[in-house]
CSV table of C-alpha atoms and ligand atoms in Angstrom, one decimal:
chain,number,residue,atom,x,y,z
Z,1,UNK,CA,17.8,-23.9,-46.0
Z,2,UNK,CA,18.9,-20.2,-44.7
Z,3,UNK,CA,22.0,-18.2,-46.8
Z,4,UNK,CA,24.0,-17.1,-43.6
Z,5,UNK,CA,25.2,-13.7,-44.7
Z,6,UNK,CA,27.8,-11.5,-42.1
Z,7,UNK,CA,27.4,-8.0,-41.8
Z,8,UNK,CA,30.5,-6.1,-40.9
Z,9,UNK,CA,30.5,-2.2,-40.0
Z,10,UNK,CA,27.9,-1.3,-42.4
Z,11,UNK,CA,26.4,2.3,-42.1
Z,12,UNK,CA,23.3,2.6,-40.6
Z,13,UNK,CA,20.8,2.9,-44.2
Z,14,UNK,CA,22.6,0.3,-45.6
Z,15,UNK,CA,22.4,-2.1,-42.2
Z,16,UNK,CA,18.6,-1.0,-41.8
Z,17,UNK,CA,18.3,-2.2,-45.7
Z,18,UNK,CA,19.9,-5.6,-45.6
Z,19,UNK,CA,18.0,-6.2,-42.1
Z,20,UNK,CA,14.9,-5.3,-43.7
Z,21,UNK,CA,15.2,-7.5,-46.7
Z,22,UNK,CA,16.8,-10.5,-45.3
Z,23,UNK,CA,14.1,-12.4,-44.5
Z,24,UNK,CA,11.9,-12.2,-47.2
Z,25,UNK,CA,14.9,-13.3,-49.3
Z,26,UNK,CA,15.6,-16.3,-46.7
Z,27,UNK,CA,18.5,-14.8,-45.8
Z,28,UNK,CA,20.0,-15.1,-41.8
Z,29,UNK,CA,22.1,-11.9,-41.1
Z,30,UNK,CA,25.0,-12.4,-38.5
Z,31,UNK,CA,27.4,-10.1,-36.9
Z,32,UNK,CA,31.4,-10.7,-36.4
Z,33,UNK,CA,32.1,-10.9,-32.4
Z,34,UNK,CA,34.8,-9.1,-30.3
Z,35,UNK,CA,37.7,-11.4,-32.0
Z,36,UNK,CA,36.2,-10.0,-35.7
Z,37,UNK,CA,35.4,-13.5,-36.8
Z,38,UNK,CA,32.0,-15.0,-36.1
Z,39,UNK,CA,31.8,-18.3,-34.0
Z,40,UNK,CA,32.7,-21.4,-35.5
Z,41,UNK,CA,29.5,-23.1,-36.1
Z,42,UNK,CA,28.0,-20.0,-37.8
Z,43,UNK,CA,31.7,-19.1,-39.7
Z,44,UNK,CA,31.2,-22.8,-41.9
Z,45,UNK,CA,27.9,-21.6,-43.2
Z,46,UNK,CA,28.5,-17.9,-44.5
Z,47,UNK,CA,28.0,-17.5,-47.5
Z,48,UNK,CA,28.4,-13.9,-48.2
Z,49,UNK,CA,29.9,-11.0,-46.8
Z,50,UNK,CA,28.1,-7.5,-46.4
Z,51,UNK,CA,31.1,-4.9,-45.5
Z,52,UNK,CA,31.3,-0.8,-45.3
Z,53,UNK,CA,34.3,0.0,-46.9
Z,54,UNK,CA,36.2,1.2,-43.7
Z,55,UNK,CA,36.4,-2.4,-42.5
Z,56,UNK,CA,39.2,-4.5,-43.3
Z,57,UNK,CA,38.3,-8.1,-44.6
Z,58,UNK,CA,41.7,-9.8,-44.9
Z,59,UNK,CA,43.0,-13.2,-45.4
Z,60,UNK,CA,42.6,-14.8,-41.8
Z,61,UNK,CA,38.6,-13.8,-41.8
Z,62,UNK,CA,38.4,-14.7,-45.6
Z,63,UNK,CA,39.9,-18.1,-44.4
Z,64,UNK,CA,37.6,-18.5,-41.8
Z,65,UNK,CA,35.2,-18.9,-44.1
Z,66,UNK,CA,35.3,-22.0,-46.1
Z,67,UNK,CA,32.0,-21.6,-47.9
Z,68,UNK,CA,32.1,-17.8,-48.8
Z,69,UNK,CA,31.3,-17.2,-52.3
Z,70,UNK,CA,31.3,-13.3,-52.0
Z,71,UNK,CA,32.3,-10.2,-50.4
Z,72,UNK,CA,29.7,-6.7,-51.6
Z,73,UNK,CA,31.6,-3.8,-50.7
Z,74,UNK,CA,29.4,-0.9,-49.7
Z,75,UNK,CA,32.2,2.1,-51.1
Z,76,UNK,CA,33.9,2.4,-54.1
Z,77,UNK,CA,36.7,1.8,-52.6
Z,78,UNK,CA,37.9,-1.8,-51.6
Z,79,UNK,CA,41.7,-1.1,-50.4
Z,80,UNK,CA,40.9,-2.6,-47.4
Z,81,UNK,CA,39.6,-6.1,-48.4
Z,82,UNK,CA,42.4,-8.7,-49.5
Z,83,UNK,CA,41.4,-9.0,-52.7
Z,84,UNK,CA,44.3,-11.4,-54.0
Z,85,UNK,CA,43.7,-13.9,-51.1
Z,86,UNK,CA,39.6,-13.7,-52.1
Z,87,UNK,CA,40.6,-14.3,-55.7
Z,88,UNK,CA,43.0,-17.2,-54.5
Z,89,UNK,CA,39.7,-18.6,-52.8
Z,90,UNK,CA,37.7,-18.1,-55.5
Z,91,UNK,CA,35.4,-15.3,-53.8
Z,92,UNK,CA,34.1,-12.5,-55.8
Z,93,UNK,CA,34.5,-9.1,-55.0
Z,94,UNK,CA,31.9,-6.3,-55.2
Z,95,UNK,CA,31.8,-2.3,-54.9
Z,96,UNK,CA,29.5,0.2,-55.8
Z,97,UNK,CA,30.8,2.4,-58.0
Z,98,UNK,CA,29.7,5.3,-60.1
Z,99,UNK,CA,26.3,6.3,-58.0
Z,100,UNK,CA,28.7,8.5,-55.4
Z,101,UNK,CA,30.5,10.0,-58.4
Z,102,UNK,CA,28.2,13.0,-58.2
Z,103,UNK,CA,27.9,13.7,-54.6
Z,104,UNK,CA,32.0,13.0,-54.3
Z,105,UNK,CA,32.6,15.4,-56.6
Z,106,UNK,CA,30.3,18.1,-55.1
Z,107,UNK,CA,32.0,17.7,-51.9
Z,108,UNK,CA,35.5,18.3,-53.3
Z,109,UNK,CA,34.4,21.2,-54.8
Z,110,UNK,CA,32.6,22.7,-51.7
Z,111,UNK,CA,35.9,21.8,-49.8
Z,112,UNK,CA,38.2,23.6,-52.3
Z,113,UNK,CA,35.8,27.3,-52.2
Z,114,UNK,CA,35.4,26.2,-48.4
Z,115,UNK,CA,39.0,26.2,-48.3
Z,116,UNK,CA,39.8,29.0,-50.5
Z,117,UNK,CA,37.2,31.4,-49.4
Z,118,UNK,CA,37.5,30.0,-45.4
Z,119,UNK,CA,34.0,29.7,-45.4
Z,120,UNK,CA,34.2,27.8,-41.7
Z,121,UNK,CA,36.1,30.5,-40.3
Z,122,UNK,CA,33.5,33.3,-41.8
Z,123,UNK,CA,30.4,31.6,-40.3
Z,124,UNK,CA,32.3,31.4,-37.0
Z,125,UNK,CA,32.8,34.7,-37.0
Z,126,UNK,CA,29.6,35.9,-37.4
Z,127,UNK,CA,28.6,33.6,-34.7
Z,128,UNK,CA,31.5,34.6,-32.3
Z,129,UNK,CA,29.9,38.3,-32.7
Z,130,UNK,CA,33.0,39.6,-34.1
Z,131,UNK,CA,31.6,41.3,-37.4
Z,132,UNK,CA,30.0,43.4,-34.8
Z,133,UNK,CA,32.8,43.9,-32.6
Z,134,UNK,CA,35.7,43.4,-35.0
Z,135,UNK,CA,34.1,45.0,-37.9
Z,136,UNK,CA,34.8,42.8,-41.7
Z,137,UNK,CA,37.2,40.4,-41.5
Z,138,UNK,CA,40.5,39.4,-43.3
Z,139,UNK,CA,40.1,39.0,-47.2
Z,140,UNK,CA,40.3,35.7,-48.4
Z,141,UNK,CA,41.1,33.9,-52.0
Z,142,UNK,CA,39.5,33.5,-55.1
Z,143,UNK,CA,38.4,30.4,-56.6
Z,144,UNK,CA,38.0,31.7,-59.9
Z,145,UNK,CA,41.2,32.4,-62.4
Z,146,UNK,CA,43.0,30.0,-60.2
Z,147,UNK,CA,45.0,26.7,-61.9
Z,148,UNK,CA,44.0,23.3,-60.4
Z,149,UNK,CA,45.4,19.8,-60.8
Z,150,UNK,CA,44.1,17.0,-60.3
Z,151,UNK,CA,45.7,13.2,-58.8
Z,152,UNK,CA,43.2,10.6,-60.5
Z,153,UNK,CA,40.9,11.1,-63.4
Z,154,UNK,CA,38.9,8.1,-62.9
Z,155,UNK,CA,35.0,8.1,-62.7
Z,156,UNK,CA,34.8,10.8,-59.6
Z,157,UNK,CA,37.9,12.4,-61.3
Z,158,UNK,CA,36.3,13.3,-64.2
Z,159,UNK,CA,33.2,15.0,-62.8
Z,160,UNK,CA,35.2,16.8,-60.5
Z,161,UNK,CA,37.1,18.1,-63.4
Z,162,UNK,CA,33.6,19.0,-65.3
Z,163,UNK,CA,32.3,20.6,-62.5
Z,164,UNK,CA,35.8,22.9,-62.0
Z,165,UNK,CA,35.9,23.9,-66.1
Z,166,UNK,CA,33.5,26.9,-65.6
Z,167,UNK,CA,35.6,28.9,-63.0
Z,168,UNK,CA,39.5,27.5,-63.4
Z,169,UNK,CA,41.9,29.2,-65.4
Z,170,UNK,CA,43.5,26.0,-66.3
Z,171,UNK,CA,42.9,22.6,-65.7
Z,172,UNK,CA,45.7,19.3,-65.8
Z,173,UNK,CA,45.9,16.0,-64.1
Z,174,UNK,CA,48.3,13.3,-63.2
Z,175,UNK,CA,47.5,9.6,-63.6
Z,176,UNK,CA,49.6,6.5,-64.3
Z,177,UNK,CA,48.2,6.2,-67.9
Z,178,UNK,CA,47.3,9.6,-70.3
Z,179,UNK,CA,43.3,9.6,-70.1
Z,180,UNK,CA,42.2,9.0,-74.3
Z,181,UNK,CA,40.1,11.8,-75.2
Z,182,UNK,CA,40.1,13.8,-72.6
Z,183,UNK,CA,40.2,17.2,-72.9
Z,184,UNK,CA,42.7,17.9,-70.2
Z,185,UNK,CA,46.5,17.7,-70.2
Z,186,UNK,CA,48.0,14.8,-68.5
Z,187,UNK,CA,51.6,15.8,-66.2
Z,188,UNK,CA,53.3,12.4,-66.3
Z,189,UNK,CA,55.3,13.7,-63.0
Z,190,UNK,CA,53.0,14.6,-60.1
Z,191,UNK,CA,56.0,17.0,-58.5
Z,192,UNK,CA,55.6,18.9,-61.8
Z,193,UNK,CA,51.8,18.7,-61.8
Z,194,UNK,CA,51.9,20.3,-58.0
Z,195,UNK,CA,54.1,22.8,-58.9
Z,196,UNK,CA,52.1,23.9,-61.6
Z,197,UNK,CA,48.7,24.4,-59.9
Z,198,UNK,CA,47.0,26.4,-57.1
Z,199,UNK,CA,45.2,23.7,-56.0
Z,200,UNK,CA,45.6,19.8,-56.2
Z,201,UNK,CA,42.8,17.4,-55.7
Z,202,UNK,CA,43.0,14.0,-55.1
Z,203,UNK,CA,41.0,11.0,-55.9
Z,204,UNK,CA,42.9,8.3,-56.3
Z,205,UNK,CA,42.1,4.8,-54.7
Z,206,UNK,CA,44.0,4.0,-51.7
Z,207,UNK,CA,46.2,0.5,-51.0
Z,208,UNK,CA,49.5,-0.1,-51.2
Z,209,UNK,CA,50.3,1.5,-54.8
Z,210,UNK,CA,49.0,5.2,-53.6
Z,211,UNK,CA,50.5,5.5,-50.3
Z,212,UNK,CA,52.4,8.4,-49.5
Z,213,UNK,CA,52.0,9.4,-53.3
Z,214,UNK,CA,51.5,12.7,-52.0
Z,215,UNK,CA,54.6,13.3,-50.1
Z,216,UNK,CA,56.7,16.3,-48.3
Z,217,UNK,CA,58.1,17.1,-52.0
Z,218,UNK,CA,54.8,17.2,-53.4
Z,219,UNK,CA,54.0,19.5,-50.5
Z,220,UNK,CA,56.8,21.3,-50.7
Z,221,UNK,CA,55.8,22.0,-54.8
Z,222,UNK,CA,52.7,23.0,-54.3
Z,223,UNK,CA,54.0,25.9,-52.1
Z,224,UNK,CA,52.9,28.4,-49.5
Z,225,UNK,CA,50.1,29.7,-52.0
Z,226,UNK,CA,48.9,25.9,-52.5
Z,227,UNK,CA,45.6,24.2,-51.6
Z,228,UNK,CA,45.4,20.5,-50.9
Z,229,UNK,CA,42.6,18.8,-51.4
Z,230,UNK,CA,41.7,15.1,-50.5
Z,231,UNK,CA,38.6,13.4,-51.0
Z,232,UNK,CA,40.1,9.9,-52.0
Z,233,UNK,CA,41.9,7.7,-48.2
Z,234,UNK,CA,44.1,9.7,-46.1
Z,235,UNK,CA,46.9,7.3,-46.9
Z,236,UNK,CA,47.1,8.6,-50.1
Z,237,UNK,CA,48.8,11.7,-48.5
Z,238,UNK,CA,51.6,12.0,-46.2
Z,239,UNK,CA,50.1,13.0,-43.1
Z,240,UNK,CA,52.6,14.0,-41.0
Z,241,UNK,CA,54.6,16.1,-43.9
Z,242,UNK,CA,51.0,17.9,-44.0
Z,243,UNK,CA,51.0,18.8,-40.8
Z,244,UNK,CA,54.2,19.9,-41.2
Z,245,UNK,CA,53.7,22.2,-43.9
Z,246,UNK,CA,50.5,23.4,-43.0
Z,247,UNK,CA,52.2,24.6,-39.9
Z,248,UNK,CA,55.1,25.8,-40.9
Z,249,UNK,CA,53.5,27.9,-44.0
Z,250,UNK,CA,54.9,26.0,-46.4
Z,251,UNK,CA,51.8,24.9,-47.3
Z,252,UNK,CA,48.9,27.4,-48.0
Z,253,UNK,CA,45.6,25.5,-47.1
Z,254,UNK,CA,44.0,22.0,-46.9
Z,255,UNK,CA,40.1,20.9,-47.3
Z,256,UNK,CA,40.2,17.0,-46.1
Z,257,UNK,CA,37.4,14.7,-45.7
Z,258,UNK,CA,39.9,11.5,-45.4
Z,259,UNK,CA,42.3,10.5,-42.6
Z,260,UNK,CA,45.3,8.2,-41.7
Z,261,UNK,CA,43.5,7.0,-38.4
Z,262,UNK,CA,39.8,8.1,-39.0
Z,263,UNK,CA,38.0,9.1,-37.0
Z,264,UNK,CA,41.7,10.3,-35.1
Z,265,UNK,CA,42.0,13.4,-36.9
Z,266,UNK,CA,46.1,15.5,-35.8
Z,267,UNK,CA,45.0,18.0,-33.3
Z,268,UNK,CA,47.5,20.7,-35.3
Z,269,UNK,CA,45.0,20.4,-38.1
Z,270,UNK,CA,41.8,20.5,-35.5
Z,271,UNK,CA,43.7,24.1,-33.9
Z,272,UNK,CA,45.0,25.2,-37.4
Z,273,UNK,CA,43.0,27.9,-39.4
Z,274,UNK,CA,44.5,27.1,-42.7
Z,275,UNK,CA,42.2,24.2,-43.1
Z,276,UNK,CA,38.5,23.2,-43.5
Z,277,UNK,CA,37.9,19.1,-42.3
Z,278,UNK,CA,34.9,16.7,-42.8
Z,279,UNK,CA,34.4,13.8,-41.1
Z,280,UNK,CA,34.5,11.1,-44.2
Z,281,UNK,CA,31.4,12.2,-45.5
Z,282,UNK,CA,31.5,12.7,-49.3
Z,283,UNK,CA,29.0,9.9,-50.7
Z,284,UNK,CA,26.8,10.6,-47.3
Z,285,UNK,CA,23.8,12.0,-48.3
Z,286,UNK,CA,20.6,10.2,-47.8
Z,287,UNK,CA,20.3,10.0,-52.0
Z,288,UNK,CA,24.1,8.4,-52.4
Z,289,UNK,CA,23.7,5.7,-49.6
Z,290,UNK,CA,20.4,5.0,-50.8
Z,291,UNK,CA,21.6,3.9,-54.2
Z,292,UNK,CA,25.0,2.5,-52.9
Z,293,UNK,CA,22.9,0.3,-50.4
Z,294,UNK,CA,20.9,-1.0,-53.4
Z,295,UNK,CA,24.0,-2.2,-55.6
Z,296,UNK,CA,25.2,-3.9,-52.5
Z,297,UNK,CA,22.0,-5.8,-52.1
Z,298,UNK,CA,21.8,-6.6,-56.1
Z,299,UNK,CA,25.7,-8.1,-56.2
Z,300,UNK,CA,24.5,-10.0,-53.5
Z,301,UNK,CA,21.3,-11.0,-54.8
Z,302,UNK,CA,23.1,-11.6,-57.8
Z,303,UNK,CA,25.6,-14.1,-56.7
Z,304,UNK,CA,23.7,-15.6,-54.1
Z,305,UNK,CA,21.6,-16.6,-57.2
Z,306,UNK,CA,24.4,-17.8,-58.9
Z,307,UNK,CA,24.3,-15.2,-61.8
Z,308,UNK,CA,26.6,-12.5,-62.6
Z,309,UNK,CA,27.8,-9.6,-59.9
Z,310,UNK,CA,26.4,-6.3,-61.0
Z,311,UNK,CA,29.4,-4.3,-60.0
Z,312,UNK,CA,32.8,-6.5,-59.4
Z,313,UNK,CA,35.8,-5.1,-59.0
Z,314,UNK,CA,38.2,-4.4,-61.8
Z,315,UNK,CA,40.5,-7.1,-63.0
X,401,A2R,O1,46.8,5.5,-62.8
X,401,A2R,P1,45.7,5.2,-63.7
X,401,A2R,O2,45.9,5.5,-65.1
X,401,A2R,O3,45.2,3.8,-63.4
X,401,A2R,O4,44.5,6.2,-63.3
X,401,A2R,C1,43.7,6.0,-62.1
X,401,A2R,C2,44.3,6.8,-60.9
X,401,A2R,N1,45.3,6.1,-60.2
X,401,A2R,C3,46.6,6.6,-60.0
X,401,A2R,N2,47.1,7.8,-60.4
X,401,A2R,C4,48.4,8.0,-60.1
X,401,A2R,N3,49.2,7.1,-59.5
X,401,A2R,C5,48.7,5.9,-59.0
X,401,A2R,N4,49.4,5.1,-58.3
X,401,A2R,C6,47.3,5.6,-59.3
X,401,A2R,N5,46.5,4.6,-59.1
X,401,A2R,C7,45.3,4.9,-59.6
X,401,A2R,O5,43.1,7.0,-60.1
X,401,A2R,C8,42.4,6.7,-62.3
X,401,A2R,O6,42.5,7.9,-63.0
X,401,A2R,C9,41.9,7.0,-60.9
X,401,A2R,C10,40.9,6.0,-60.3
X,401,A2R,O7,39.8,6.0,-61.0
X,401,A2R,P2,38.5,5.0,-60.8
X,401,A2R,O8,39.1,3.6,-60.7
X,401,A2R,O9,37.5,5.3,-61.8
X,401,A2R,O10,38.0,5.3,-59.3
X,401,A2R,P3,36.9,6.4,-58.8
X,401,A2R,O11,35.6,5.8,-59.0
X,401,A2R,O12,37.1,7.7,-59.5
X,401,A2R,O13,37.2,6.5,-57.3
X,401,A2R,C11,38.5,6.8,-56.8
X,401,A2R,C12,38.7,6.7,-55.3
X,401,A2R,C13,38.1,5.4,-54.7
X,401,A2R,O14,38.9,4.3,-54.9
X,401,A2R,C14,37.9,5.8,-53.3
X,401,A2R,O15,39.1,5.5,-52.6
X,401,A2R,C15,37.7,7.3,-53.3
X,401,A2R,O16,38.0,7.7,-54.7
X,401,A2R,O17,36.4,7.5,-53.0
């Protein structure tokens, strides 16, 4: 008897993985049609869902469903699966934390010197042929000396935060809860945090309980001088107040790799020199999607086999 298994969005390595393996494993891969949902007579024998983390699997697929036992997550993040309705059905829920933490937190820190030291904008200028014609150009800032803060000191939190201890002057961080033992001061307010840094970082988890955490007044604390960094879901930050303040000065700089309407990205942040953009690419290295590929496969394996899930999400 074939496990029917749907594959939603995935990236192409982990796609190419799963289609590889399927059928040695006996597994029958199937994809969702124009509506999302796959046809009927296929929908009553999945099994499993295989989903990127940019897709959203909410209740009306999970319902379509009726003998889904679980949905692997390829991303650490999961804000866009309905995670109480799964629960409700009894479906477990997988992500694949931890193996991005390192490449997450190597792109946050290329986008804050990026930012700081408008690395874009120098490599342009070479191109453009303006060191020749223009001679050097304008001086930019240094990363060193400066204060950063940072919004989440979860897994990718913390090894930003390691990674940033050689060269900041001073380090704090605003969470929910105080982090025990770590080394770092915790800013129960995240206006005060902002006001009291050079640059904030974010990497919180999006959904409904981080949206617009970063707001105009956050923006507005964080001041002309001020570096925003976001590496966690564009939600997380109020996108039009950025654009605002990016483009009224209020706001001294911005390295994003997230977006409210990915891959839409505000055409004053495309035109505005003040920041440096990625197209949603911090765990994409061929190393990162390799391993996060792999602990999609093994929660899948896993439950399929009626063990354990490697990875589920948190309670
Ligand atoms: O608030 P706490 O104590 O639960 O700390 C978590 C923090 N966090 C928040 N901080 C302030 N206000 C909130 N409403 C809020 N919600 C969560 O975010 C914790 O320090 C951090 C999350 O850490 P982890 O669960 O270990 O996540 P990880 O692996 O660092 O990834 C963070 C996110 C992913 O969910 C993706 O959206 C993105 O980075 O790639």
């Amino acid at each position: 008897m074939s496990i029917d298994i749907l594959a939603i969005g995935l990236p192409a390595l982990a796609d190419q993985m799963l289609t590889q393996r399927a059928t040695g494993l006996g597994w029958t891969l199937h994809r969702p049609g124009a509506d999302g949902l796959p046809p009927p007579d296929v929908a009553d024998r999945i099994v499993a869902i295989a989903a990127s983390g940019a897709v959203r699997v909410d209740a009306a697929l999970i319902d379509a469903l009726p003998k889904l036992k679980i949905i692997s997550v390829h991303a650490v993040g999961y804000d866009l699966t309905d995670v109480a309705h799964a629960r409700s059905r009894g479906v477990i829920v997988t992500h694949t934390p931890d193996v991005l933490n390192a490449d997450v937190a190597d792109l946050a820190l290329l986008l804050t010197l990026g930012t700081l030291r408008r690395l874009p904008a120098m490599d342009a200028y070479v191109r453009a042929g303006r060191w020749v014609s223009d001679g050097p150009p304008p001086l930019s800032r240094s990363a060193t000396g400066l204060r950063y803060g940072l919004l989440g000191l979860g897994r990718i939190g913390q090894e930003i935060a390691r990674r940033l201890t050689p060269f900041a002057a001073s380090l704090a961080y605003h969470t929910r809860h105080a982090v025990a033992d770590a080394p770092w001061p915790h800013v129960p307010d995240l206006i005060d945090l902002a006001g009291q840094v050079d640059v904030l970082i974010v990497i919180v988890p999006g959904g409904a309980s981080t949206r617009g955490l970063v707001s105009a007044p956050v923006l507005e604390a964080l001041g002309p001088n001020g570096v925003l960094i976001n590496v966690a879901r564009g939600e997380v930050v109020d996108q039009d107040a950025l654009v605002v303040a990016l483009t009224s000065g209020r706001l001294g700089g911005a390295g994003l790799d997230v977006f409210d309407d990915e891959p839409n990205v505000p055409q004053a942040l495309i035109d505005s020199d003040r920041c440096v953009l990625t197209p949603h690419v911090a765990s994409a290295t061929v190393e990162t999607r390799n391993a996060m590929a792999e602990r999609m496969m093994a929660n899948l394996q896993a439950v399929l086999a009626g063990q354990p899930p490697v990875t589920p999400i948190p309670d």
